[in-house]
Short mmCIF file of C-alpha atoms in Angstrom, two decimals:
data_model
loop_
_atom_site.label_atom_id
_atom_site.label_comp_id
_atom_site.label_asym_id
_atom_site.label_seq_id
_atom_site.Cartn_x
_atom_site.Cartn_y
_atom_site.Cartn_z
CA UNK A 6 0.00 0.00 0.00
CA UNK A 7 1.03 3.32 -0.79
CA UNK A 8 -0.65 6.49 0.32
CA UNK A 9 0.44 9.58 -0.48
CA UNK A 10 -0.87 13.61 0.86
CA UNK A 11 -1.92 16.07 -1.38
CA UNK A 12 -4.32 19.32 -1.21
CA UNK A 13 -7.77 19.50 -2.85
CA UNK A 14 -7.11 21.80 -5.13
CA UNK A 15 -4.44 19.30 -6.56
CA UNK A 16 -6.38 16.60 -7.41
CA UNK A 17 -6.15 15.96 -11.14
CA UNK A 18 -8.70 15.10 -13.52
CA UNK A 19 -8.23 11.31 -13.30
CA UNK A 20 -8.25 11.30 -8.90
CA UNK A 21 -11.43 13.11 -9.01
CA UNK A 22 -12.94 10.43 -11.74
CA UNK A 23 -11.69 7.76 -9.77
CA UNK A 24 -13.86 9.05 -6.86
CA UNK A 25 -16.41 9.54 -8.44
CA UNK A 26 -16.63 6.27 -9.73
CA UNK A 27 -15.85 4.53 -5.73
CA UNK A 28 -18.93 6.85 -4.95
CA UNK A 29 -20.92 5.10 -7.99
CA UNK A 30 -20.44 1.67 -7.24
CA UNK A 31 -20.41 1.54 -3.37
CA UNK A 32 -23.60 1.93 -2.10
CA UNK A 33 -22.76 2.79 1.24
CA UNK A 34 -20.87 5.88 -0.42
CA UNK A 35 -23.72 6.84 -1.57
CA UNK A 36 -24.49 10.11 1.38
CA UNK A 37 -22.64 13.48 -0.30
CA UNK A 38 -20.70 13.65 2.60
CA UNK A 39 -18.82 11.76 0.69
CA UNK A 40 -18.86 13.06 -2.65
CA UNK A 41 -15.84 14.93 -4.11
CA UNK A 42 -18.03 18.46 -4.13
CA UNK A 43 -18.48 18.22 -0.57
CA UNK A 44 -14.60 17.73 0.27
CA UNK A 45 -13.88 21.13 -2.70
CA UNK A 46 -16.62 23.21 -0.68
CA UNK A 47 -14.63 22.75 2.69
CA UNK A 48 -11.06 23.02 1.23
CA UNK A 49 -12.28 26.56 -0.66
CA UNK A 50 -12.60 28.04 3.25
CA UNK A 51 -10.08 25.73 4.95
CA UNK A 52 -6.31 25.50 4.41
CA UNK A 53 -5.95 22.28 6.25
CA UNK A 54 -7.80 20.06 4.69
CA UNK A 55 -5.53 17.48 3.24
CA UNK A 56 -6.63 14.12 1.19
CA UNK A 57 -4.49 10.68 1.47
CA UNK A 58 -4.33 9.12 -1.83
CA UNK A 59 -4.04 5.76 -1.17
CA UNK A 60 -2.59 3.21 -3.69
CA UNK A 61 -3.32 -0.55 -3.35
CA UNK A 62 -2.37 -1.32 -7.22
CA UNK A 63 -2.00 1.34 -10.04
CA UNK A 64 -5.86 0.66 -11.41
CA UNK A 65 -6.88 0.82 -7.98
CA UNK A 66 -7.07 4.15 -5.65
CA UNK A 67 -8.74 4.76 -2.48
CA UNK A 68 -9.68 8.71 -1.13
CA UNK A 69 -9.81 9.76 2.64
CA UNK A 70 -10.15 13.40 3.01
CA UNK A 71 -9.38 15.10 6.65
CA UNK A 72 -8.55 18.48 8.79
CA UNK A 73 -4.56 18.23 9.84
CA UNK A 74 -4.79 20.07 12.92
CA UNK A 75 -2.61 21.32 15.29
CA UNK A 76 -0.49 18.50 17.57
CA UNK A 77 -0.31 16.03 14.65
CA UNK A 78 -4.45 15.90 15.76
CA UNK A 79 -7.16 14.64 12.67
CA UNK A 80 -10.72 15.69 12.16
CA UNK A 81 -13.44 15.02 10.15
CA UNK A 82 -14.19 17.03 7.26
CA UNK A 83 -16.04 19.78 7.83
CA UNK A 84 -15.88 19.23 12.16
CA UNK A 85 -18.93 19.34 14.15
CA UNK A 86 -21.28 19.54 10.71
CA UNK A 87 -19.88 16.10 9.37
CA UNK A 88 -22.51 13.49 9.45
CA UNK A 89 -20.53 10.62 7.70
CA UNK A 90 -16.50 9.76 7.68
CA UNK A 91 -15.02 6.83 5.85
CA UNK A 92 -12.65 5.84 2.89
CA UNK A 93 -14.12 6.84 -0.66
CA UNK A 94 -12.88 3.37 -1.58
CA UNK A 95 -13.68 -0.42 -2.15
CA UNK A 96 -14.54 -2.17 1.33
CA UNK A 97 -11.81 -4.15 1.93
CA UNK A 98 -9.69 -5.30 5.18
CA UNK A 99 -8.75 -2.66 7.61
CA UNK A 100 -5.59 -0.67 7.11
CA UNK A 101 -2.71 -0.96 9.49
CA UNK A 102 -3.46 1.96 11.55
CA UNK A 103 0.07 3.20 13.28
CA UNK A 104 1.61 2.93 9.91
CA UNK A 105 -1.45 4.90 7.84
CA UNK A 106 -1.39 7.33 10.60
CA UNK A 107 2.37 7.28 10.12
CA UNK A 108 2.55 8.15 6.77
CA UNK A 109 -0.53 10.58 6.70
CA UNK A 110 1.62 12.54 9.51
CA UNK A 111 -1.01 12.31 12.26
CA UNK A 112 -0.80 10.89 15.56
CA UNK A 113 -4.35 10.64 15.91
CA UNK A 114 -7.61 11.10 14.01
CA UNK A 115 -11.19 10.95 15.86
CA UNK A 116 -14.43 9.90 14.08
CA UNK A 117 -18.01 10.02 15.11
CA UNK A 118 -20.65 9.12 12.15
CA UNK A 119 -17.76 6.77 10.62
CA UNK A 120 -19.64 3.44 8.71
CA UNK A 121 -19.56 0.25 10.64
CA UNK A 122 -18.75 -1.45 7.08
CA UNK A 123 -15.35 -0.14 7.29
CA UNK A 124 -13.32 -2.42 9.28
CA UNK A 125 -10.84 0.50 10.03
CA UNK A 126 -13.50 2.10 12.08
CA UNK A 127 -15.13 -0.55 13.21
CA UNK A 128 -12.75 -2.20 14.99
CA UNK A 129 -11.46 0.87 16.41
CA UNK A 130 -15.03 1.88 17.78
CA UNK A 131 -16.13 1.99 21.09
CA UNK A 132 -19.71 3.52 20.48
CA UNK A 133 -22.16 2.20 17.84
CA UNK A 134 -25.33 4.22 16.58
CA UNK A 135 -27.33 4.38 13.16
CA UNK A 136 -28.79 6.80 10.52
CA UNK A 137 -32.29 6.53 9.87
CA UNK A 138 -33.13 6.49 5.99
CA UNK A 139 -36.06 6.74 3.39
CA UNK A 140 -35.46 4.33 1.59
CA UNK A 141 -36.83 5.25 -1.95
CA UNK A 142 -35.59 2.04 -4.31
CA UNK A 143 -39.06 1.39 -4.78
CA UNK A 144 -40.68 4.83 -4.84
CA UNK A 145 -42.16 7.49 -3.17
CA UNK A 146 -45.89 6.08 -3.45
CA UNK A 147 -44.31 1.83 -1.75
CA UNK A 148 -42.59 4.12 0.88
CA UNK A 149 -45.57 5.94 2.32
CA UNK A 150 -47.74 2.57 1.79
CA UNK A 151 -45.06 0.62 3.53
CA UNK A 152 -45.14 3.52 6.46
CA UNK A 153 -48.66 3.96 6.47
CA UNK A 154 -48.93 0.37 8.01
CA UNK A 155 -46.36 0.60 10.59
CA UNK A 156 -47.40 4.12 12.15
CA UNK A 157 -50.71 6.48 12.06
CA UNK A 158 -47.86 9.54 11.63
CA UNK A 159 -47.52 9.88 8.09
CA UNK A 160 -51.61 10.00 8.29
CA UNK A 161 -51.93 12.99 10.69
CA UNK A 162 -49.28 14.83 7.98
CA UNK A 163 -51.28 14.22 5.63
CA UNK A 164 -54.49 15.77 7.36
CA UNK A 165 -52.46 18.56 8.86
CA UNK A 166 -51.45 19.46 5.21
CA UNK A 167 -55.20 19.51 4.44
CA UNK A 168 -55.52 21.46 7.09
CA UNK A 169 -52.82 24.26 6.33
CA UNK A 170 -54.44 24.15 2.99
CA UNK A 171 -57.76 24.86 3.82
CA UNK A 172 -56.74 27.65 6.52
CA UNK A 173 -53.58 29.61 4.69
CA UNK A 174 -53.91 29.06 1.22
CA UNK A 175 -52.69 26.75 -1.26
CA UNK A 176 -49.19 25.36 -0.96
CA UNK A 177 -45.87 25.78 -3.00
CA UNK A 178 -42.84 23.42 -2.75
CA UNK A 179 -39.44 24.84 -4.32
CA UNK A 180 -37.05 22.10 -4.45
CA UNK A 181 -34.41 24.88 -4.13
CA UNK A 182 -35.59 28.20 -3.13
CA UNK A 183 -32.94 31.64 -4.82
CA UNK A 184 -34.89 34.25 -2.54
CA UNK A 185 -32.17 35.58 0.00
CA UNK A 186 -35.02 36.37 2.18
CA UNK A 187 -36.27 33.19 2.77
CA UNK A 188 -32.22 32.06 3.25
CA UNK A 189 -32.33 34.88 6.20
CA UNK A 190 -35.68 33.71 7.81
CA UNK A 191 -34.35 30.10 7.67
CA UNK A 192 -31.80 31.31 9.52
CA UNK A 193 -33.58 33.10 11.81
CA UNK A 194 -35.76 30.33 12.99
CA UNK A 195 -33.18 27.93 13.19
CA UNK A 196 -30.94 30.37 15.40
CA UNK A 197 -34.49 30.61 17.93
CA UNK A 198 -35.31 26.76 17.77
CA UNK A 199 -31.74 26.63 19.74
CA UNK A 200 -31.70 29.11 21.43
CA UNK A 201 -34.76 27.74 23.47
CA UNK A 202 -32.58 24.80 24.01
CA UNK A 203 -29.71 26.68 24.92
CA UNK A 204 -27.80 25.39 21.89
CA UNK A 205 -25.77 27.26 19.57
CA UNK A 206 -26.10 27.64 16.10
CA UNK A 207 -23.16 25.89 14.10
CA UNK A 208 -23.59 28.03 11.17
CA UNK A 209 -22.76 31.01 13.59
CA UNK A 210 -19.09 29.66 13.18
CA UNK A 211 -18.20 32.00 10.23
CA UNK A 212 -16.07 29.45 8.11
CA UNK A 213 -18.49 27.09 8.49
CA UNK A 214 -21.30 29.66 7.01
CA UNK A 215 -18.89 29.92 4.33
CA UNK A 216 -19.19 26.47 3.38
CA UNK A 217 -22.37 26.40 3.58
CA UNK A 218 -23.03 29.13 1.09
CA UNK A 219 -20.95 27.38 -0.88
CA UNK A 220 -22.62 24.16 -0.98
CA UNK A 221 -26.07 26.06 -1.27
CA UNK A 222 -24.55 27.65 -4.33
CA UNK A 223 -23.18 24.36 -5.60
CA UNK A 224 -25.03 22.52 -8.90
CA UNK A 225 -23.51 19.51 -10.20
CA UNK A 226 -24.95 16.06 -10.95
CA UNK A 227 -23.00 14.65 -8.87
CA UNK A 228 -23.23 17.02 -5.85
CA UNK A 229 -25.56 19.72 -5.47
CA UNK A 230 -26.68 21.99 -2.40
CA UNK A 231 -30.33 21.68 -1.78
CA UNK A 232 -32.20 24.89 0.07
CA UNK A 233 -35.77 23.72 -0.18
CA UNK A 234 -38.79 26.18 0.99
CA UNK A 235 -42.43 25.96 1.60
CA UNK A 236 -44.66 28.29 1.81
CA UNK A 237 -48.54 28.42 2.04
CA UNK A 238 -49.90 31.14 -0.20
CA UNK A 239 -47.27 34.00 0.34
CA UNK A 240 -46.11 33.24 3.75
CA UNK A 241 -42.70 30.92 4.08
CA UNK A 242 -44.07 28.37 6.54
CA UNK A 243 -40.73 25.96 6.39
CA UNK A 244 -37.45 25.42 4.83
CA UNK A 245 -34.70 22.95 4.96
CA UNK A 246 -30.87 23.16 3.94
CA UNK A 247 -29.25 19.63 2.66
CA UNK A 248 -27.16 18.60 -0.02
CA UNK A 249 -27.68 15.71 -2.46
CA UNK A 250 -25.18 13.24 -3.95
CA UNK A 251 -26.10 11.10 -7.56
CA UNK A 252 -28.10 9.37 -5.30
CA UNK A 253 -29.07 10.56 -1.59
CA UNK A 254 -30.70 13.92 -0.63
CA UNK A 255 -28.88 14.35 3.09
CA UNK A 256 -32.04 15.92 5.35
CA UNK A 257 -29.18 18.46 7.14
CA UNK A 258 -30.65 21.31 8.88
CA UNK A 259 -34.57 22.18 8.81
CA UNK A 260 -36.48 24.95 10.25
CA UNK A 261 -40.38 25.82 10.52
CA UNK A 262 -42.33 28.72 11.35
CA UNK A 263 -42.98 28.07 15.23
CA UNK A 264 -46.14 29.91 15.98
CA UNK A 265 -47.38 27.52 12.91
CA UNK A 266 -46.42 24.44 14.86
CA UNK A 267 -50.41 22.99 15.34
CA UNK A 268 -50.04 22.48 11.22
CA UNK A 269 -47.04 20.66 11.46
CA UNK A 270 -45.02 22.42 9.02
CA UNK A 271 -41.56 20.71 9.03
CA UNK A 272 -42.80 17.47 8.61
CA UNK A 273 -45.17 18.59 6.02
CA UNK A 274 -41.95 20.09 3.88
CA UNK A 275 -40.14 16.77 4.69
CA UNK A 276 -42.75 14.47 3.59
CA UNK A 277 -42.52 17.05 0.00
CA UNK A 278 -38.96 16.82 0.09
CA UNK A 279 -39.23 12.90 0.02
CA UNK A 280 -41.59 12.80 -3.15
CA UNK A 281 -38.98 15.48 -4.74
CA UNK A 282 -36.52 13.36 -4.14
CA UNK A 283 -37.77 10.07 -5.42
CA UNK A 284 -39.06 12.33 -8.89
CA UNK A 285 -35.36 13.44 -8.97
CA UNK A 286 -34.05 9.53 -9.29
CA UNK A 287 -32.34 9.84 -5.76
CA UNK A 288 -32.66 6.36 -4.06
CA UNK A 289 -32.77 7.82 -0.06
CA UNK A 290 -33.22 10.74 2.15
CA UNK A 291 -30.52 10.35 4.98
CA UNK A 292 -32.39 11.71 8.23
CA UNK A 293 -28.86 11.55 10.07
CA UNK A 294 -28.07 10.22 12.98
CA UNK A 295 -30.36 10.62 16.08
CA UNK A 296 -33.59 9.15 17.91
CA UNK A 297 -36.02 11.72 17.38
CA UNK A 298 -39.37 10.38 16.81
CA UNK A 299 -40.06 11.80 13.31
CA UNK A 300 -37.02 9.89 12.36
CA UNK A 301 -38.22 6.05 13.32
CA UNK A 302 -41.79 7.31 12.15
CA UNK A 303 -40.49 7.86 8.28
CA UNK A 304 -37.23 5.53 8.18
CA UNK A 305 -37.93 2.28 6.86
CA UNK A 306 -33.96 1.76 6.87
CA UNK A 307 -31.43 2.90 8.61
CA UNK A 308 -27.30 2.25 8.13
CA UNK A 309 -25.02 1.95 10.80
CA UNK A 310 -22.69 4.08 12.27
CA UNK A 311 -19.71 3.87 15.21
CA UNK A 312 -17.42 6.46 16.99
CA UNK A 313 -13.74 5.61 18.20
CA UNK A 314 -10.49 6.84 17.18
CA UNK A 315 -7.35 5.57 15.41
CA UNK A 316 -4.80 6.16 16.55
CA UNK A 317 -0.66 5.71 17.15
CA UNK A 318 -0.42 4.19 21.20
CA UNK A 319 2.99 6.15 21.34
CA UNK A 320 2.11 9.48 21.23
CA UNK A 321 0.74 11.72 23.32
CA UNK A 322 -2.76 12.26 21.64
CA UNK A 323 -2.79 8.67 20.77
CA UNK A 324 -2.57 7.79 24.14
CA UNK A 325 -4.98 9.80 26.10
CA UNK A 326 -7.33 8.64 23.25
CA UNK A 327 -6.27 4.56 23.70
CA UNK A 328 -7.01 5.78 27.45
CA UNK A 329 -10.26 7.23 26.63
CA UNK A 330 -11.46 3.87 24.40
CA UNK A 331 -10.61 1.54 27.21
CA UNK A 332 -12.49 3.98 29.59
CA UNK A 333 -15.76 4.21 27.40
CA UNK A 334 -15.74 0.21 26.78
CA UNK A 335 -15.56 0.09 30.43
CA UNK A 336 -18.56 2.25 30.96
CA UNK A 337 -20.32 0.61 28.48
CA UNK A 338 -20.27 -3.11 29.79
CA UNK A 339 -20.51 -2.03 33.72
CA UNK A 340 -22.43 1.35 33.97
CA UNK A 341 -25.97 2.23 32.76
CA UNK A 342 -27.08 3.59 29.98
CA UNK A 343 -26.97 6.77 31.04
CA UNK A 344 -23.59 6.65 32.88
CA UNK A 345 -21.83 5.73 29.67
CA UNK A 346 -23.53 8.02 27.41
CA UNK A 347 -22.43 10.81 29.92
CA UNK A 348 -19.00 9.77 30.42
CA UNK A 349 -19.06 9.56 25.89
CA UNK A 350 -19.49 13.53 26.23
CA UNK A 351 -17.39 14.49 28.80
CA UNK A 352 -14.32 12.68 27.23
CA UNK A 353 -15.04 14.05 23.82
CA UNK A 354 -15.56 17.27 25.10
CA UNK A 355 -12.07 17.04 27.43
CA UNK A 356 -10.12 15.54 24.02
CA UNK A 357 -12.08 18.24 21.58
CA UNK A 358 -12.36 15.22 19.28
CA UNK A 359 -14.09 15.65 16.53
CA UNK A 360 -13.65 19.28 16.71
CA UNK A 361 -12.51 21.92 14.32
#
């Protein structure tokens, strides 16, 4: 194996074809977080992002894009706003990791929504979770029948749609909505949804707004931002911000009018965005990872996730983070639930893993 470092920017014509085409036929690659558009929109406002080109035969090359940080430290792409990490490459066996750290020039590199299929990760885990999915292969109209039967929810959309209908005015779906206005109201709402949870928003971080403009502004086929509105007569009653690969639409950051919430709104929009998606070709809407209750109530898939580090035991960073793994595992077969989700944040917090 050979694996060599290069900038973004200095990927030639045939590296960027030969991700695209590990994207293509790797259906776990499918989520634009991996997609070769993604990794150009965070290099454009980040200097350290840095790709390892790795070689296992000259026909066959494997892409792993990451932040170089300070203290020989590795992040995920894009930080806290990453929702999948992995190899753009064939699955295979896992890589040695001291000597890939080695020759990537990191003592340490922290993941959090890396896929389970990827024995690298995997066996360097100590947390597992999932993403919930729509799956789509079949269509929009064998989804929602499918749903219908497992849950009332999709139901009560549909009569709260009626119901916005009948009491604001007819409604109007942009799959992706120019209107700088309704880009500053999304962000309004979504900046006083966390603020009642004492949250901040990400976007607030200005690089990371950069990027996101970025991606917004971004239309390929292969990778294309995605700010979807809705609005019911004249009034913007919801809007979402993703990003779509040749095959996923990634549901990323949505926001509703709040004094609207009786109608539903947000659900209404994603239950649109699903039946845009499907008349687009896409084959899933990632929810991302999490356990809210909208999630299990339109996922009729899901694909699996874990959290860990790799790392090189010699170093300093590498380890307090073999420290840390041993630590969670411990908490995870002895404590409660609770204990070891809590202990999970407080090391990853103490480490700033993941963060950029």
């Amino acid at each position: 194996m050979r694996c060599d470092i290069i900038s973004v920017p200095d990927l030639d014509a045939d590296s960027i074809e030969q991700w695209r085409q590990n994207q293509l036929q790797n259906p776990d690659l499918c989520s634009p977080f991996f997609s070769v558009g993604y990794a150009q929109a965070v290099a454009k406002h980040r200097s350290d992002v840095k790709v390892a080109v790795i070689e296992y035969s000259e026909q066959t090359k494997s892409f792993f894009a990451f932040h170089k940080l300070s203290r020989a430290r590795g992040a995920p792409l894009g930080g806290q706003i990453s929702d999948y990490q992995g190899i753009v490459g064939p699955t295979g066996a896992p890589i040695h990791t001291p000597s890939f750290l080695k020759s990537v020039g990191l003592a340490s590199y922290d993941f959090n929504h890396a896929l389970q299929t990827q024995p690298t990760f995997a066996q360097n885990a100590y947390w597992q979770s999932d993403s919930p999915r729509i799956d789509l292969r079949d269509g929009y109209e064998n989804w929602y029948k499918g749903r219908a039967q497992e849950t009332s929810a999709l139901k009560t959309v549909a009569r709260k749609k009626r119901k916005l209908i009948r009491e604001l005015g007819e409604l109007r779906f942009l799959a992706h909505d120019p209107d700088p206005d309704a880009w500053d109201i999304f962000l309004e709402w979504k900046r006083a949804a966390l603020a009642e949870q004492n949250a901040r928003f990400i976007l607030d971080t200005p690089w990371l707004m950069d990027v996101a403009k970025t991606i917004r502004d971004t239309k390929t086929t292969d990778f294309a931002g995605m700010f979807s509105t809705l609005y019911a007569g004249d009034r913007l009653i919801a809007a979402h911000f993703g990003m779509r690969s040749h095959a996923a639409l990634h549901w990323w950051m949505p926001s509703y009018d709040a004094s609207l919430n009786r109608y539903s709104p947000g659900l209404v929009h994603l239950a649109l965005c699903a039946e845009d998606a499907d008349a687009r070709g896409l084959s899933e809407v990632d929810l991302g990872r999490g356990t809210q209750r909208y999630k299990r109530e339109f996922s009729n898939a899901s694909r699996q996730l874990c959290e860990g580090s790799l790392e090189r035991p010699l170093s300093i960073p590498g380890s307090a983070r073999g420290i840390r793994k041993l630590t969670q595992k411990g908490l995870n077969r002895f404590g409660s639930n609770r204990s070891a989700e809590l202990g999970k944040r407080a090391m990853t917090r103490a480490l700033s893993q993941g963060r950029v």
